PDB file of C-alpha atoms in Angstrom:
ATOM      1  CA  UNK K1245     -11.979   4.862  14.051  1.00 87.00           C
ATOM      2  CA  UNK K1246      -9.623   2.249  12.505  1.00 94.00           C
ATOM      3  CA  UNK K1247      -6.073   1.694  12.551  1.00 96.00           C
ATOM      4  CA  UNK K1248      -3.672   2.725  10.520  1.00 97.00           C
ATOM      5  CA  UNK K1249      -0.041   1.831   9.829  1.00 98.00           C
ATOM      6  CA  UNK K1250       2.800   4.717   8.906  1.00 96.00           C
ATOM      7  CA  UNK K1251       6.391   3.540   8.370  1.00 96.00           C
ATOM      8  CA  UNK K1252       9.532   5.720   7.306  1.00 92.00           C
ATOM      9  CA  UNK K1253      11.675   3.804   4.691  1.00 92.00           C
ATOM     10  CA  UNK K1254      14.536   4.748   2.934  1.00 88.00           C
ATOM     11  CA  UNK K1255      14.102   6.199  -0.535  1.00 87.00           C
ATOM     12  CA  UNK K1256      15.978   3.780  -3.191  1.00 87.00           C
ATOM     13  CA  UNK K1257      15.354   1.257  -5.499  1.00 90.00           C
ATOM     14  CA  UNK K1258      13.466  -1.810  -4.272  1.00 92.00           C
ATOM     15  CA  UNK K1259      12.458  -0.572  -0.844  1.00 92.00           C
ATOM     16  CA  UNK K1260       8.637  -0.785  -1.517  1.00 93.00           C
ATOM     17  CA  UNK K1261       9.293  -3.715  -2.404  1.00 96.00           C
ATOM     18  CA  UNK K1262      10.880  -5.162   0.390  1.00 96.00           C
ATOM     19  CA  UNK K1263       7.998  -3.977   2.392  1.00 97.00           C
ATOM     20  CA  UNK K1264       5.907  -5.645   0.207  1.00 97.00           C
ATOM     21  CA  UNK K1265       7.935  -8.868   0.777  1.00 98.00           C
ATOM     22  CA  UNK K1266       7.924  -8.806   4.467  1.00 98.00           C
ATOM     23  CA  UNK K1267       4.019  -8.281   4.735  1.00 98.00           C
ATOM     24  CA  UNK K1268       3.606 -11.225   2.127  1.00 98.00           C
ATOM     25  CA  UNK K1269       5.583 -13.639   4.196  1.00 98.00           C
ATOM     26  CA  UNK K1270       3.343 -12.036   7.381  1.00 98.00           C
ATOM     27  CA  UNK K1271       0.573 -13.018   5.622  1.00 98.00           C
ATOM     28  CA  UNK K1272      -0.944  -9.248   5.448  1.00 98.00           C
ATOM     29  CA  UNK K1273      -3.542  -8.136   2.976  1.00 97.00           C
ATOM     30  CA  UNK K1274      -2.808  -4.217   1.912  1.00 96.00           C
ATOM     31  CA  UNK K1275      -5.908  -2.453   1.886  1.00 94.00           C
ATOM     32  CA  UNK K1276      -5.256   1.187   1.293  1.00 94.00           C
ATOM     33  CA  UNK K1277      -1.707   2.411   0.645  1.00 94.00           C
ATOM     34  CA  UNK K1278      -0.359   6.074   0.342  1.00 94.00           C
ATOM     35  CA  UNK K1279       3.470   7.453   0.035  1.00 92.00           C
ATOM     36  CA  UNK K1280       4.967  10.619   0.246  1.00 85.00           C
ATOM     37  CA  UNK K1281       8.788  11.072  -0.108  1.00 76.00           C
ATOM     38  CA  UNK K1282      11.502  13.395   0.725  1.00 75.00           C
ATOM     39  CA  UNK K1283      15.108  13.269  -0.880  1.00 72.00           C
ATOM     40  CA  UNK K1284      16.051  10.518   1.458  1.00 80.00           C
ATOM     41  CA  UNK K1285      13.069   9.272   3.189  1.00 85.00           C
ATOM     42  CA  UNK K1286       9.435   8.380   2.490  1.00 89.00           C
ATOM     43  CA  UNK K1287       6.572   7.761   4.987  1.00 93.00           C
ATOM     44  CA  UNK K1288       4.186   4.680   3.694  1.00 96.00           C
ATOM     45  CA  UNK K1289       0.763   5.172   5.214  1.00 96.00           C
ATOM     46  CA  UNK K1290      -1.472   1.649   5.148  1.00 97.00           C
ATOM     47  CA  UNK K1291      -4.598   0.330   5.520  1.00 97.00           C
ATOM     48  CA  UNK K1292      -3.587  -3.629   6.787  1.00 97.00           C
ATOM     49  CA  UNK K1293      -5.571  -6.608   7.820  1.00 96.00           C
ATOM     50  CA  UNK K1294      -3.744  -6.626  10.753  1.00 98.00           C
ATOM     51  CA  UNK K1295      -1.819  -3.658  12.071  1.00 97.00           C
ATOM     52  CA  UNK K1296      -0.096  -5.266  14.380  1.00 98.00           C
ATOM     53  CA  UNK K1297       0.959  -8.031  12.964  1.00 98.00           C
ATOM     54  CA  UNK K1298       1.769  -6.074  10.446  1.00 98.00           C
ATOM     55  CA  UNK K1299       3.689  -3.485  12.631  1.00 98.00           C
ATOM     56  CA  UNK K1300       6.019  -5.964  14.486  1.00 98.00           C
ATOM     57  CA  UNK K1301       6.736  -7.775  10.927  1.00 98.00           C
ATOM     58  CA  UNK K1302       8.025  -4.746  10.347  1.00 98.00           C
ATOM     59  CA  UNK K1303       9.326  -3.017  13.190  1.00 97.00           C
ATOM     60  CA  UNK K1304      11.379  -6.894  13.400  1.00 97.00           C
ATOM     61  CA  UNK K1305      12.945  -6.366   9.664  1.00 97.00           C
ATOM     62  CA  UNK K1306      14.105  -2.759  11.375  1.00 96.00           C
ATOM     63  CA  UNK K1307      11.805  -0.563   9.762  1.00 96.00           C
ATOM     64  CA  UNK K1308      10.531   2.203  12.256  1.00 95.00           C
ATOM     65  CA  UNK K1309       6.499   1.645  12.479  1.00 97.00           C
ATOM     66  CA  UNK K1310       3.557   3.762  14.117  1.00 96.00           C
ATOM     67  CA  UNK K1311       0.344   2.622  14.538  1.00 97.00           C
ATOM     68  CA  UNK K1312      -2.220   5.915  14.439  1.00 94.00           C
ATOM     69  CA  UNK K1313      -6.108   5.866  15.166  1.00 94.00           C
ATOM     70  CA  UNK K1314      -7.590   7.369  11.957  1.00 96.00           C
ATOM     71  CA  UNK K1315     -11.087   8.822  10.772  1.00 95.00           C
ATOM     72  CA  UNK K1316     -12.742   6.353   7.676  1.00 96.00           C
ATOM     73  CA  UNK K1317     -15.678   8.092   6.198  1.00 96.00           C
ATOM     74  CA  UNK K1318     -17.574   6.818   2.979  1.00 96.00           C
ATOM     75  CA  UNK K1319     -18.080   9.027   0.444  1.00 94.00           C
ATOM     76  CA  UNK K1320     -20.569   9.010  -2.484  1.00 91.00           C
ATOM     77  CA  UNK K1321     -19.210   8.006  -5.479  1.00 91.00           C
ATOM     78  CA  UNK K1322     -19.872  10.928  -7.881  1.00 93.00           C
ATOM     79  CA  UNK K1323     -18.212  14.289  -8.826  1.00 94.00           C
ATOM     80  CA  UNK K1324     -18.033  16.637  -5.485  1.00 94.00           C
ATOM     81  CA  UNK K1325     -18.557  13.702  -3.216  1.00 93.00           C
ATOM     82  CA  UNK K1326     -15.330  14.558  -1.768  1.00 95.00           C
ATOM     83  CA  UNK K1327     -16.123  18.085  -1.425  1.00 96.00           C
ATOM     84  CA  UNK K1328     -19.330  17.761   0.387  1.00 95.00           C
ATOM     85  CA  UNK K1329     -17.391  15.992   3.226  1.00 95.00           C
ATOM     86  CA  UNK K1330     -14.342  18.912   2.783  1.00 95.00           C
ATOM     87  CA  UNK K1331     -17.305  21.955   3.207  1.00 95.00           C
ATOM     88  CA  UNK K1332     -18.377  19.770   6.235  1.00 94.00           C
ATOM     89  CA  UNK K1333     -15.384  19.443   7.681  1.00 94.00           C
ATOM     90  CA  UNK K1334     -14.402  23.599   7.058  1.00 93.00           C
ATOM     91  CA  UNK K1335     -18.074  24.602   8.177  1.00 92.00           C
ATOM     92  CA  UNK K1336     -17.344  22.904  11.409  1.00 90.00           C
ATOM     93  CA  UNK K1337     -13.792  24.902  11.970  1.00 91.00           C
ATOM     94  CA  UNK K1338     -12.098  21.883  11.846  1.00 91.00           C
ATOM     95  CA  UNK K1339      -8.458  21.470  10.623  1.00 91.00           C
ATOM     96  CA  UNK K1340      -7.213  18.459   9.296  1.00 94.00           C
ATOM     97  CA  UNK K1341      -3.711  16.477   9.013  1.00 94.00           C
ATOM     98  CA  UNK K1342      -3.900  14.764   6.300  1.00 94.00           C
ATOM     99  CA  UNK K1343      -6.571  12.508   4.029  1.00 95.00           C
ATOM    100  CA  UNK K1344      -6.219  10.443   1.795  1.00 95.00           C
ATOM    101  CA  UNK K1345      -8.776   7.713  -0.718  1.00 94.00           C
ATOM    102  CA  UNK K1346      -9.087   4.492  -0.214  1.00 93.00           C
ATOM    103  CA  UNK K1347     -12.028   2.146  -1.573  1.00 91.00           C
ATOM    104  CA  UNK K1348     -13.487  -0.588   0.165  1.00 88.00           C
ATOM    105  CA  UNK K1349     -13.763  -3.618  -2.751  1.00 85.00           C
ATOM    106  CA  UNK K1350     -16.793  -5.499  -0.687  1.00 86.00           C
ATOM    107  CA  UNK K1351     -19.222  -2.485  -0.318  1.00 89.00           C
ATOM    108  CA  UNK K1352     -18.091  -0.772  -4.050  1.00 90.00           C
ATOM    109  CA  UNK K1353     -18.024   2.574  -1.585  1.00 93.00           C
ATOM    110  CA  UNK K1354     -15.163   5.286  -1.439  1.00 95.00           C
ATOM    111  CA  UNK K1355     -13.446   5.914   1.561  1.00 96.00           C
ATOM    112  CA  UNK K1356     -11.770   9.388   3.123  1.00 96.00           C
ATOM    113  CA  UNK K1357      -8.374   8.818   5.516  1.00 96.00           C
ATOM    114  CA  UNK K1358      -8.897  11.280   7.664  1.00 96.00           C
ATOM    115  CA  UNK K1359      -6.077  12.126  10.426  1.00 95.00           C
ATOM    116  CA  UNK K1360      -6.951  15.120  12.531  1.00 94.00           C
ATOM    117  CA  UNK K1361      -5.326  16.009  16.229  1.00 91.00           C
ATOM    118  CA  UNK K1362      -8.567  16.027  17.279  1.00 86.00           C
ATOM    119  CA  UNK K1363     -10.661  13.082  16.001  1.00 87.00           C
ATOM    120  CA  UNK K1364     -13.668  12.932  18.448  1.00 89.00           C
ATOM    121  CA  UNK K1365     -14.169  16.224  17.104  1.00 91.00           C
ATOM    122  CA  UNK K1366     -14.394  15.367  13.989  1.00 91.00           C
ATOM    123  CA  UNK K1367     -15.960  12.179  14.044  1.00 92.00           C
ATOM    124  CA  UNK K1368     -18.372  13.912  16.043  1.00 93.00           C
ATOM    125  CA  UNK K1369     -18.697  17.048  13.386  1.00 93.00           C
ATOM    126  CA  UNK K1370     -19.459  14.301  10.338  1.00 94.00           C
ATOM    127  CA  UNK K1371     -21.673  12.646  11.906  1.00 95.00           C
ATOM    128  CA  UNK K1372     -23.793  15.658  12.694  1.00 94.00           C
ATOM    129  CA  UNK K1373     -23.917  16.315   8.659  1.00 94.00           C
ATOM    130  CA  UNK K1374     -25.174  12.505   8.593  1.00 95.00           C
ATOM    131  CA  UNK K1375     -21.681  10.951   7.358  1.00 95.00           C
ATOM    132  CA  UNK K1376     -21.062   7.420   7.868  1.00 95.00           C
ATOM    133  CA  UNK K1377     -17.718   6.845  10.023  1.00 95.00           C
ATOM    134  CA  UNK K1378     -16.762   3.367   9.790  1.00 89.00           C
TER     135      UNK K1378
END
């Protein structure tokens, strides 16, 4: 499992990009981002270099910051390789958070985000089907 950064920021103009500032000036590489918004707030998921450097840049510029143990699985990169590790995943019974795609730049491979309630489980489940969990 790896760690993962989520952050709640305010939805208006500029506030990515403040983030963005703050983990500059940290000196914090961005390796994976995802966003999903509601009408006054988003939560920014991230990959980091360093999540906790990253997380008390951030928690110190008031920005409220979790740091969450997450599943990384590489995928093949061709059509369905996503949905060989989704029948996996459903043949084992297993529900799922959330998941996202990342790609790791060094190894050319694509990456699955996995959050679960239950990770052992599922890290456990992919394995069995001969998944590599990074």
């Amino acid at each position: 499992m790896i760690e993962q950064i989520s952050l709640f920021a305010e939805n208006k103009k500029g506030a990515m990009k403040n983030i963005t500032d703050i983990l500059t000036n940290a000196d914090i590489n961005i390796e994976s981002l995802v966003t999903n918004d509601s009408a006054e707030f988003g939560i920014i998921r991230m990959l980091v270099s360093d999540s906790q450097k990253a997380a008390d840049a951030l928690t110190g510029a008031g920005y409220l910051v979790h740091i969450d143990k997450v599943i990384c699985v590489e995928m093949k990169d061709e059509p369905g390789g996503l949905n060989v590790l989704l029948n996996d995943i459903l043949t084992g019974n297993i529900n799922l958070d959330y998941i996202y795609i990342s790609y790791d730049r060094a190894s050319s491979v694509p990456l699955a985000i996995i959050k679960s309630q239950d990770e052992a489980e599922v890290e456990y489940c992919i394995k069995g089907y001969g998944h590599k969990v990074r």
